[in-house]
XYZ file of C-alpha atoms in Angstrom:
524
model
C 344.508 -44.191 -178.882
C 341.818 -43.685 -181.668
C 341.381 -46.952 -182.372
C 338.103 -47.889 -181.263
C 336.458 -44.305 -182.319
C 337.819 -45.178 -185.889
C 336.842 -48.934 -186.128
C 333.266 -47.133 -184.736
C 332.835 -44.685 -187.445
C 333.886 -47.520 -190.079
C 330.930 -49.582 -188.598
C 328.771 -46.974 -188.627
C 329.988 -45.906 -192.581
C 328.809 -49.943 -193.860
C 325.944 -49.452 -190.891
C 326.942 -52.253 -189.053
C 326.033 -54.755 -191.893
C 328.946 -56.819 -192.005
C 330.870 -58.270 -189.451
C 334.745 -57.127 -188.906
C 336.946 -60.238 -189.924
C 339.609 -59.550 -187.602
C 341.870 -62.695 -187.641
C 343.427 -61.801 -191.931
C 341.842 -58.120 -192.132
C 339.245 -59.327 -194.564
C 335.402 -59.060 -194.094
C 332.646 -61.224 -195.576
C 330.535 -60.527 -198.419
C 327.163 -59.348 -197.601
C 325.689 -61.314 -200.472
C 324.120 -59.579 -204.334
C 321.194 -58.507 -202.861
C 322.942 -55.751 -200.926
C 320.703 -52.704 -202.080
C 317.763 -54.505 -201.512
C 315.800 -54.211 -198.001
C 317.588 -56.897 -195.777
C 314.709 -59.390 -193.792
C 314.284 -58.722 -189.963
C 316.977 -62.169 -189.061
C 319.225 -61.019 -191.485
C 319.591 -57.662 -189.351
C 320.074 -59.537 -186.465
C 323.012 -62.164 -187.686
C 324.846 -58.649 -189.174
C 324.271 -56.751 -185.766
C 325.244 -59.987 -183.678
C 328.171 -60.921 -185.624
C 329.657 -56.431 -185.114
C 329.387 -57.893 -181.084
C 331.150 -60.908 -181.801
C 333.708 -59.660 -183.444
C 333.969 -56.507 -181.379
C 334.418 -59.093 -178.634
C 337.032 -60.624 -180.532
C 339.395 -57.580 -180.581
C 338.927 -57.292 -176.610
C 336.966 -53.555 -177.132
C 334.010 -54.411 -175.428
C 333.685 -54.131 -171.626
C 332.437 -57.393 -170.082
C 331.341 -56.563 -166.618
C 328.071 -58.336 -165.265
C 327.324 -55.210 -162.997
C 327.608 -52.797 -165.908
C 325.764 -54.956 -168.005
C 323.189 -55.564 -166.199
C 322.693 -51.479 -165.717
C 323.076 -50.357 -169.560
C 320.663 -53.122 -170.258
C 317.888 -51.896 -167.659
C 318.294 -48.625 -168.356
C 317.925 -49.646 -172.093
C 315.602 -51.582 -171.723
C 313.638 -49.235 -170.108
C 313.565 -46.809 -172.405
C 313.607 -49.425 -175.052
C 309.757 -50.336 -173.435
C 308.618 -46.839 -174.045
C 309.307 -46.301 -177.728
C 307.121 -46.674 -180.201
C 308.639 -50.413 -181.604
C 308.491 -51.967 -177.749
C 308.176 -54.743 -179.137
C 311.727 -55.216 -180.963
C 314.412 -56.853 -179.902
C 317.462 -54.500 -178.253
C 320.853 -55.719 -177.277
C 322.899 -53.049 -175.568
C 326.822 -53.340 -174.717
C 329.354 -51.135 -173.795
C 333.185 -50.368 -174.698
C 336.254 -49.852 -173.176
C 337.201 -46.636 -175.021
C 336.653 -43.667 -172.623
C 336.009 -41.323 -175.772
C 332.567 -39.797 -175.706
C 330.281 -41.787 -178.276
C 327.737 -44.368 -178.761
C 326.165 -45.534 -181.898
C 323.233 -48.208 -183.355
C 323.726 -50.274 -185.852
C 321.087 -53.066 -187.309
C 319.252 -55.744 -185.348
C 318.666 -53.106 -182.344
C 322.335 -53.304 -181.075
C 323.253 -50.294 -179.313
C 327.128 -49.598 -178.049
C 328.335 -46.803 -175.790
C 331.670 -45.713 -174.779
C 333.098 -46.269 -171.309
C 333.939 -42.095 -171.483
C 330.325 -40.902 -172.538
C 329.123 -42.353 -168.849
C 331.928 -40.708 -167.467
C 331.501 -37.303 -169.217
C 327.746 -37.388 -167.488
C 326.276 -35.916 -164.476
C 323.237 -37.880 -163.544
C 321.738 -40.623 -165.660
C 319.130 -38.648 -167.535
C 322.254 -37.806 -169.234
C 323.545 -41.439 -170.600
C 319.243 -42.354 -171.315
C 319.083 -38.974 -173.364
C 322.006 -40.488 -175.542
C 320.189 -43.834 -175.307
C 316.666 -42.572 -176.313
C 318.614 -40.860 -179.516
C 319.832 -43.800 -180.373
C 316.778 -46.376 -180.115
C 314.835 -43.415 -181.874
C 317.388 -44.215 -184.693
C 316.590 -47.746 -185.225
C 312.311 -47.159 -184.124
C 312.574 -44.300 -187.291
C 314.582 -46.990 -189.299
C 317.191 -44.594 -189.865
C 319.783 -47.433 -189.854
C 317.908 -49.690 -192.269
C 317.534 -46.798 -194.314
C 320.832 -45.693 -194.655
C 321.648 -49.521 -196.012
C 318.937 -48.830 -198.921
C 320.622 -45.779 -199.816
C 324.039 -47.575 -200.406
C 324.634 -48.511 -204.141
C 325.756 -51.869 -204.612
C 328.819 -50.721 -206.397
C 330.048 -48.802 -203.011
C 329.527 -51.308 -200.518
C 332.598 -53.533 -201.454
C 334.838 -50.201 -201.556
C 333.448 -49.719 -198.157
C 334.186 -53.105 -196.493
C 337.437 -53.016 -197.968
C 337.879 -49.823 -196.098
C 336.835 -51.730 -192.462
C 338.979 -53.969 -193.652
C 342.129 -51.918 -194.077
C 341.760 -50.050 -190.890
C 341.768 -53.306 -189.258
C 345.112 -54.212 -190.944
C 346.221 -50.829 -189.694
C 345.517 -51.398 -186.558
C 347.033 -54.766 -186.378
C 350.097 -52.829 -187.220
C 350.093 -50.856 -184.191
C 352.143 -47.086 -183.907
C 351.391 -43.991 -184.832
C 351.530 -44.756 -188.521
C 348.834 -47.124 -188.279
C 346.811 -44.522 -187.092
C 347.613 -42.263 -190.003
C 347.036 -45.305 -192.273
C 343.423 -45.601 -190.636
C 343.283 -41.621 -190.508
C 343.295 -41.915 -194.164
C 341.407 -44.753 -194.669
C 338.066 -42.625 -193.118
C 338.743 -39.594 -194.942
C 338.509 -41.972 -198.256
C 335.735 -43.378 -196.973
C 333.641 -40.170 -196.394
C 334.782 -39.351 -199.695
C 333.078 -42.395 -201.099
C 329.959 -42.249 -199.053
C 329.382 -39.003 -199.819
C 329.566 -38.822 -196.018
C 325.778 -40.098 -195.877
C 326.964 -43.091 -194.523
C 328.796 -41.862 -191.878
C 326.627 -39.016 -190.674
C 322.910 -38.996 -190.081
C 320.758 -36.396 -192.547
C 319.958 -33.390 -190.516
C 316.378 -34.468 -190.815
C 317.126 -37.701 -189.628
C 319.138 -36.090 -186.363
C 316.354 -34.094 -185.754
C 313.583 -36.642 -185.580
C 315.649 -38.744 -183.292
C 315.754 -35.964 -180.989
C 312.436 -35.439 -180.801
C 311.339 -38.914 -181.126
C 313.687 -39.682 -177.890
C 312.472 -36.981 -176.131
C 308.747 -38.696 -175.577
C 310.934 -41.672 -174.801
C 312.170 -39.549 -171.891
C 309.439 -38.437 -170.939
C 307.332 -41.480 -171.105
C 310.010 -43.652 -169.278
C 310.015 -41.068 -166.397
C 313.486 -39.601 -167.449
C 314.123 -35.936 -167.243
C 313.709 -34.901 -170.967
C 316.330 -31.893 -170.057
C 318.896 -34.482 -170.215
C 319.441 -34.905 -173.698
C 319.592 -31.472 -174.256
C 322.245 -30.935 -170.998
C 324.579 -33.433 -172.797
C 324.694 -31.994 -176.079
C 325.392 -28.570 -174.559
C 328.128 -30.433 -172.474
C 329.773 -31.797 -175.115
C 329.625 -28.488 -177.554
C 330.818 -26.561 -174.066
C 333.844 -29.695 -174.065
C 334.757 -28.871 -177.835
C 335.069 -25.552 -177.907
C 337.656 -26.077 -174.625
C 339.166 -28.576 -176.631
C 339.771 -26.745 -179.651
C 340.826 -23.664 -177.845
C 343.722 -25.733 -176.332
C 347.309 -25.663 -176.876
C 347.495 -29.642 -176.182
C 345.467 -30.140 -179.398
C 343.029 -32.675 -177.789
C 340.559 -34.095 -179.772
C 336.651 -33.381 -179.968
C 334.381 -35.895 -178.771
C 333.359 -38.424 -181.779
C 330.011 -38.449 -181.046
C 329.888 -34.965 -182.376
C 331.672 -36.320 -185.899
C 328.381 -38.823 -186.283
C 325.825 -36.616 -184.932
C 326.866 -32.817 -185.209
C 325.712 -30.551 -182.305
C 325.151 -26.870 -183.234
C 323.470 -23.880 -180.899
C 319.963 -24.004 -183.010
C 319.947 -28.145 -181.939
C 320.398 -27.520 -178.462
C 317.684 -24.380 -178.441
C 315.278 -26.566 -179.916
C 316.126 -29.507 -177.504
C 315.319 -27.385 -174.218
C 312.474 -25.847 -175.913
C 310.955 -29.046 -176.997
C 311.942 -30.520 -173.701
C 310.235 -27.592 -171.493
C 307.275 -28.098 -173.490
C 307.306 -31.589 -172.492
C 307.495 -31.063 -168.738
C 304.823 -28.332 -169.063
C 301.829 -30.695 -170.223
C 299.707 -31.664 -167.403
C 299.941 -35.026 -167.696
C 304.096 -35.367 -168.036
C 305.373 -37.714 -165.592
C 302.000 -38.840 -164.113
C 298.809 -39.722 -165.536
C 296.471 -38.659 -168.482
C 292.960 -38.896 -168.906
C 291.077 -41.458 -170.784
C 288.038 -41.615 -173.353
C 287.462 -45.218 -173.638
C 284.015 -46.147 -173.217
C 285.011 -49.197 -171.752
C 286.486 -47.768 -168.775
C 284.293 -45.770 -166.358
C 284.085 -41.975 -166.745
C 286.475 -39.992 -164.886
C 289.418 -43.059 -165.108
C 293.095 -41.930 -165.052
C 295.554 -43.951 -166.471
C 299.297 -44.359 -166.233
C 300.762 -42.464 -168.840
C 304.051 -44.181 -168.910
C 305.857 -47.612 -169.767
C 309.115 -46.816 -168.044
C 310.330 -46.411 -164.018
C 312.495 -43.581 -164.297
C 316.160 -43.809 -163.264
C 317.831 -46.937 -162.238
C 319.597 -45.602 -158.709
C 322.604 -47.346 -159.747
C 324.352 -44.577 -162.288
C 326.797 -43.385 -159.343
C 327.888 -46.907 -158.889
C 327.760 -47.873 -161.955
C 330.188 -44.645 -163.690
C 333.039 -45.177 -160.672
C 333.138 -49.149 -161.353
C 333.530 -47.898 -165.051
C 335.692 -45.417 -164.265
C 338.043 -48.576 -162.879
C 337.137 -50.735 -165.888
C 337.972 -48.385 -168.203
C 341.422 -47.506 -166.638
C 344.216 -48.385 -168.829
C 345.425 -50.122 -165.443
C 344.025 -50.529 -161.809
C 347.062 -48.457 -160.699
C 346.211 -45.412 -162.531
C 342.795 -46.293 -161.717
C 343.842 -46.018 -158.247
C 345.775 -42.324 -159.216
C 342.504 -40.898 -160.371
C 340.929 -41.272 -157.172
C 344.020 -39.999 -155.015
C 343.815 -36.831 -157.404
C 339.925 -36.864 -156.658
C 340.317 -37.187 -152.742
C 343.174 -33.985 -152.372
C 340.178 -32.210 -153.794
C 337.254 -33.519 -151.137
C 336.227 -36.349 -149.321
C 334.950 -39.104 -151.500
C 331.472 -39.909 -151.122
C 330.450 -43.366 -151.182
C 330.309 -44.676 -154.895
C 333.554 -43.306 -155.328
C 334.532 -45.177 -152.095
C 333.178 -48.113 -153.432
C 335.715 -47.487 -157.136
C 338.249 -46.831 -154.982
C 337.604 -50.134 -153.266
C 336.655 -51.990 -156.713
C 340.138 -50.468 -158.123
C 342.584 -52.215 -154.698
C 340.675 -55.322 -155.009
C 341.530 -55.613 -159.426
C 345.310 -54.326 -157.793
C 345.198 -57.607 -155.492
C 344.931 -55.614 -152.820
C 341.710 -56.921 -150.951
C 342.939 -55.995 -147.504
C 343.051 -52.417 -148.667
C 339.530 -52.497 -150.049
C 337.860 -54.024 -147.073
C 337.660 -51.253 -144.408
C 336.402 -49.031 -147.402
C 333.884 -51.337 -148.402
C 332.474 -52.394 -145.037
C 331.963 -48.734 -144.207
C 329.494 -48.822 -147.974
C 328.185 -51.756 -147.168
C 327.391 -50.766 -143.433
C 325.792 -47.014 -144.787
C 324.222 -48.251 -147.656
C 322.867 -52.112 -146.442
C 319.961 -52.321 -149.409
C 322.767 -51.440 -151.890
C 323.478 -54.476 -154.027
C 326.724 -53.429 -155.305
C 328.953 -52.357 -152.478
C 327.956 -56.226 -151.147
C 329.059 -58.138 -154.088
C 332.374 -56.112 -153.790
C 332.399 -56.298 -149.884
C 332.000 -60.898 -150.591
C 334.497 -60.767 -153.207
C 337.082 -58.997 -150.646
C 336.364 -61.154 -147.845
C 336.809 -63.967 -149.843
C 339.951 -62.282 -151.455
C 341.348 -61.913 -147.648
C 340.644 -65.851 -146.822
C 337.650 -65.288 -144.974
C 335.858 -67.580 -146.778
C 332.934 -68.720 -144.274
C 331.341 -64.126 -144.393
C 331.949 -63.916 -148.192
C 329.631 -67.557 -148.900
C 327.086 -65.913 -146.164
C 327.021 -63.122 -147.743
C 326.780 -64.556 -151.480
C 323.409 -67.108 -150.425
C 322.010 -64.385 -148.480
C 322.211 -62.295 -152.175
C 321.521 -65.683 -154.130
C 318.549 -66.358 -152.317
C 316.314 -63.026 -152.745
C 317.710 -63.148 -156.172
C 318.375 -66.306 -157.589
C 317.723 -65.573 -161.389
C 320.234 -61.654 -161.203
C 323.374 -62.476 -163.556
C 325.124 -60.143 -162.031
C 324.863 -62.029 -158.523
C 325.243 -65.232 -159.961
C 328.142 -64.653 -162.033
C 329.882 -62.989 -159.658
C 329.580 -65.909 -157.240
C 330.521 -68.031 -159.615
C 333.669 -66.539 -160.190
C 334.749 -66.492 -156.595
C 333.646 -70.005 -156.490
C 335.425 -71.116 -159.317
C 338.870 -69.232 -158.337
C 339.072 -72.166 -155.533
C 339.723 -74.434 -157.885
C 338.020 -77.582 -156.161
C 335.220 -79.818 -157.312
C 332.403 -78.730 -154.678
C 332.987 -75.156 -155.637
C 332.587 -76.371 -159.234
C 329.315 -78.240 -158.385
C 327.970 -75.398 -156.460
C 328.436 -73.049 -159.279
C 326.770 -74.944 -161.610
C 323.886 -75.058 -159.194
C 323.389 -71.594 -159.183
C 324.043 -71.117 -162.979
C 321.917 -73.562 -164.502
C 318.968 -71.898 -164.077
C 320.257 -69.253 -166.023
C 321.147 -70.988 -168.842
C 318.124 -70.814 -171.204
C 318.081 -66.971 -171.022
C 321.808 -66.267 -171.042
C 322.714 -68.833 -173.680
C 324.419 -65.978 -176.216
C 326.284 -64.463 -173.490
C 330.273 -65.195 -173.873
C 330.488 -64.361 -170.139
C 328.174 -67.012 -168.990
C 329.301 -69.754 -171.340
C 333.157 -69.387 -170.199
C 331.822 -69.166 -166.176
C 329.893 -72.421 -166.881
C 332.750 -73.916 -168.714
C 335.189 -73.630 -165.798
C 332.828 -74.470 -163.345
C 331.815 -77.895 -164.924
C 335.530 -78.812 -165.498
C 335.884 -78.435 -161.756
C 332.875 -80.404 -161.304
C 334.184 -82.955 -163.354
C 331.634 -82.775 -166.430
C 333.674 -82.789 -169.317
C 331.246 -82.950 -171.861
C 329.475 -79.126 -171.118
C 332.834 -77.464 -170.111
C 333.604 -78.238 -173.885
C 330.299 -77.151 -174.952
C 330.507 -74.221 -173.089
C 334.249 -73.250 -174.332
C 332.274 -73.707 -178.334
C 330.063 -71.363 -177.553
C 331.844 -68.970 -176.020
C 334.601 -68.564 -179.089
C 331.573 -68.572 -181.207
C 329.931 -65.522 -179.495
C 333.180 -63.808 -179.448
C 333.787 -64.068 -183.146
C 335.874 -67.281 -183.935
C 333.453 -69.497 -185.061
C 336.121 -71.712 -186.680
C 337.545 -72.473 -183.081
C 334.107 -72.759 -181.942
C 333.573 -75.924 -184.848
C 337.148 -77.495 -184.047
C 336.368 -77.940 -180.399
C 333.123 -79.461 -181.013
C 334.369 -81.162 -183.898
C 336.811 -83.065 -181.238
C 334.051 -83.603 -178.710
C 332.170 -85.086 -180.686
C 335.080 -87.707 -180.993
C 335.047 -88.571 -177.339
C 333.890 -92.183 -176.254
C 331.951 -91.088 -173.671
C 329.224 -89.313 -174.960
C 325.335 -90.097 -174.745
C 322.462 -89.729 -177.201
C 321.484 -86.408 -175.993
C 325.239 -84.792 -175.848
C 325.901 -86.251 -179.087
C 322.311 -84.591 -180.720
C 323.293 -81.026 -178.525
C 326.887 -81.363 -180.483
C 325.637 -82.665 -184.090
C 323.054 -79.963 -184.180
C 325.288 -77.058 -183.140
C 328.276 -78.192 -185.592
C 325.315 -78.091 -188.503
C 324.228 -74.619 -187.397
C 327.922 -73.286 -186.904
C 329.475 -75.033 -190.260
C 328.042 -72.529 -192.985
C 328.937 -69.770 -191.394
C 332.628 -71.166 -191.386
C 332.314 -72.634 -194.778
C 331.368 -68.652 -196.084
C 334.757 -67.509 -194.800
C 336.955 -70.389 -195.586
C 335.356 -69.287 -199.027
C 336.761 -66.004 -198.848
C 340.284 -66.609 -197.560
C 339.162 -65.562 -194.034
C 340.799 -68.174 -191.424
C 341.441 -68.291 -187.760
C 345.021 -67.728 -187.465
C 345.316 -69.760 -184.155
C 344.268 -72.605 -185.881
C 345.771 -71.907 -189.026
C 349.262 -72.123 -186.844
């Protein structure tokens, strides 16, 4: 399937500025001022409505574990850049072909397979670093400048075709969409699909200091590129014509690249003060005073974990997810993340009993582990032992009341039992998340079941809005609040929460009833 590494490429060739109107295969204007330099919110609302509607077509991987790794990793190396002070929003996708890209507002995707294709995390943050050095240099915004205003309607229409390919489904919609990005390169002179050479190379220097400020082996980026030129030239020696990895279409690997990269990366880990602490001249500070030359904390510990869960979330099923590992363990002995996948992969199966003794053993070597706990609660909850897996959940709660990955995992479990005081606890634990996590789909449709169970109407719907909003059917997201706002039962503050939402959310609908662009549920 090339689905997603075409519909990337297309948002990298309009550079993420307009969102993909999936439900009619038609995309919003991006106004008459399209040549001019677009304000700072206006980056945002394009970059945030790509998610939503990336959401919308089910390609992104929703996983509170794996988000809450890419975003600390990201985050981390986000901190020691040279615009720390922007806002990121990192996300990752199912497709297990090797790419990532950036597109405005600081939103960052990577592919399911690029983890997978890695050794060790400085790895995945090299890729990272190359890409937040893309939107630090303003390589993005600058790529929208050089777009005439005559090409960027040829070039939605584009996005939108391949999306009407898609919808079609077969091989033939893949040659339709095939054809659609060679026109496109045509028309963008390929500058809008590739990064200038100068551009490539100042994000690989640029996220080298990233690396090396954040405590990340600066070797890594350098490793992966050689990894995946090593991965095409096996590919295009094969007789089973498999493709090259798209990351090299968008940013083009050659021998000179990865010579400079562990060059300029030796260099890096030959200063005296790399990794540790430099000197200072400030006459404020005493004489002699060495100071931390970093920002970051170095690796997360979690990238083993965090590439065999993906390598089960990625799986076109949990069966074959299931095969993978059997092929792995004829080889060797698994070690323990790949115990804990193969344990992740019975439990999606429904086959908790299977994944118990596997994750007890993880849970019992590795007892500070996070993870392998979550996994072990959900399975004993999964096997009726209901009184461990809510010990084991408060226990995790407790020291970390405020981790969405804890909470919304608990939540879950709590919600599957389908009564009102699981519903009520739920909400407990989630409400004090709900000023920071208030654009995450995820979190709005965990709150929404939980206060239907709890018997609170009013913020299940809420929630439900919300949560169609963020994942790119805003239309749906006005209906349902639209016929909230009808209920009897509402009080002053509900019915200001719900009035001021519909005002915020009816523009945006208003634009693409404008253009022909409707939500076809609703439409039926």
């Amino acid at each position: 399937m090339r689905r997603i590494s075409l519909l990337t490429a297309a948002l990298v060739a309009v550079v993420g500025v307009a969102p993909v109107a999936a439900q009619q295969g038609r995309l919003p204007d991006i106004g008459s001022s399209a040549g001019e330099l677009i304000t700072p919110a206006q980056e945002s609302y394009y970059g945030a409505m790509t998610l939503a509607q990336l959401r919308h077509m089910d390609y992104v991987l929703e996983d509170p574990l794996i988000d809450s790794w890419l975003d600390t990793l990201g985050h981390r190396l986000a901190g020691a850049s040279d615009d720390n002070k922007r806002t990121y929003t990192f996300f990752m996708l199912r497709e297990r072909q090797i790419n990532a890209f950036a597109t405005l507002g600081g939103y960052v995707g990577v592919n399911s397979g690029l983890v997978l294709a890695a050794d060790r995390e400085d790895e995945v943050a090299g890729v990272l670093a190359h890409e937040i050095s893309h939107i630090t240099q303003q390589h993005v915004l600058r790529a929208v400048e050089r777009q005439k205003q005559d090409q960027l309607p040829t070039l939605l229409a584009m996005l939108g075709a391949i999306v009407v390919a898609q919808q079609a489904h077969g091989n033939s919609s893949d040659d339709a969409a095939q054809a659609a990005m060679v026109a496109a390169m045509g028309l963008a002179e390929q500058r809008a699909i590739n990064y200038t050479r100068a551009s490539e190379a100042e994000a690989d220097r640029v996220g080298m200091q990233v690396l090396a400020r954040s405590h990340f082996d600066p070797r890594g980026m350098a490793d992966f590129f050689e990894k995946l030129q090593t991965r095409s030239r096996t590919n295009e020696a094969s007789a089973y014509g498999d493709e090259s990895p798209d990351y090299l279409r968008s940013h083009p690997v050659t021998l000179s690249r990865i010579t400079e990269a562990k060059d300029r990366a030796e260099r890096l880990r030959e200063q005296p003060n790399y990794g540790a602490t430099f000197a200072t001249d400030n006459p404020l500070l005493p004489g002699g005073l060495r100071v931390d030359a970093s920002t970051g904390t170095g690796p997360t510990g979690l990238f083993d974990y965090a590439r065999e869960r993906l390598r089960v979330m990625s799986a076109p099923t949990p069966a074959e997810a299931i095969h993978e590992y059997d092929g792995l363990r004829h080889a060797r002995a698994l070690n323990a993340p790949e115990q804990y996948g193969l344990a992740v992969a019975y439990l999606q199966a429904g086959q908790p009993k299977t994944a118990l003794p596997l994750l007890t053993t993880v849970a019992n070597q590795r007892p500070a582990d996070v993870w392998p706990q979550l996994a072990l609660a959900e399975a004993e909850a999964a096997t009726g032992d209901g009184t461990s897996a809510d010990a084991r959940f408060e226990a995790l709660v407790k020291k970390a009341p405020t981790s969405r990955a804890i909470v919304l995992t608990y939540a879950k479990v709590l919600a599957e039992r389908g009564n009102a005081a699981a519903g009520k606890r739920a909400q407990a634990i989630l409400r004090p998340l709900m000023a920071t996590l208030s654009d995450d789909p995820l979190f709005q449709r965990t709150f929404a079941r939980a206060s239907e169970l709890a018997g609170d109407p009013v913020r299940a719907g809420e929630a439900h809005a919300e949560a169609a909003y963020l994942s790119g059917r805003p239309e749906l997201a006005l209906a349902q609040l639209n016929n909230l706002k009808k209920r009897g039962d509402l009080d002053y503050y509900a019915r200001s929460r719900i009035d001021a939402r519909i005002a915020e959310i009816t523009p945006t609908v208003l634009e693409l009833k404008r253009q022909g662009i409707r939500d076809e549920d609703l439409k039926r």
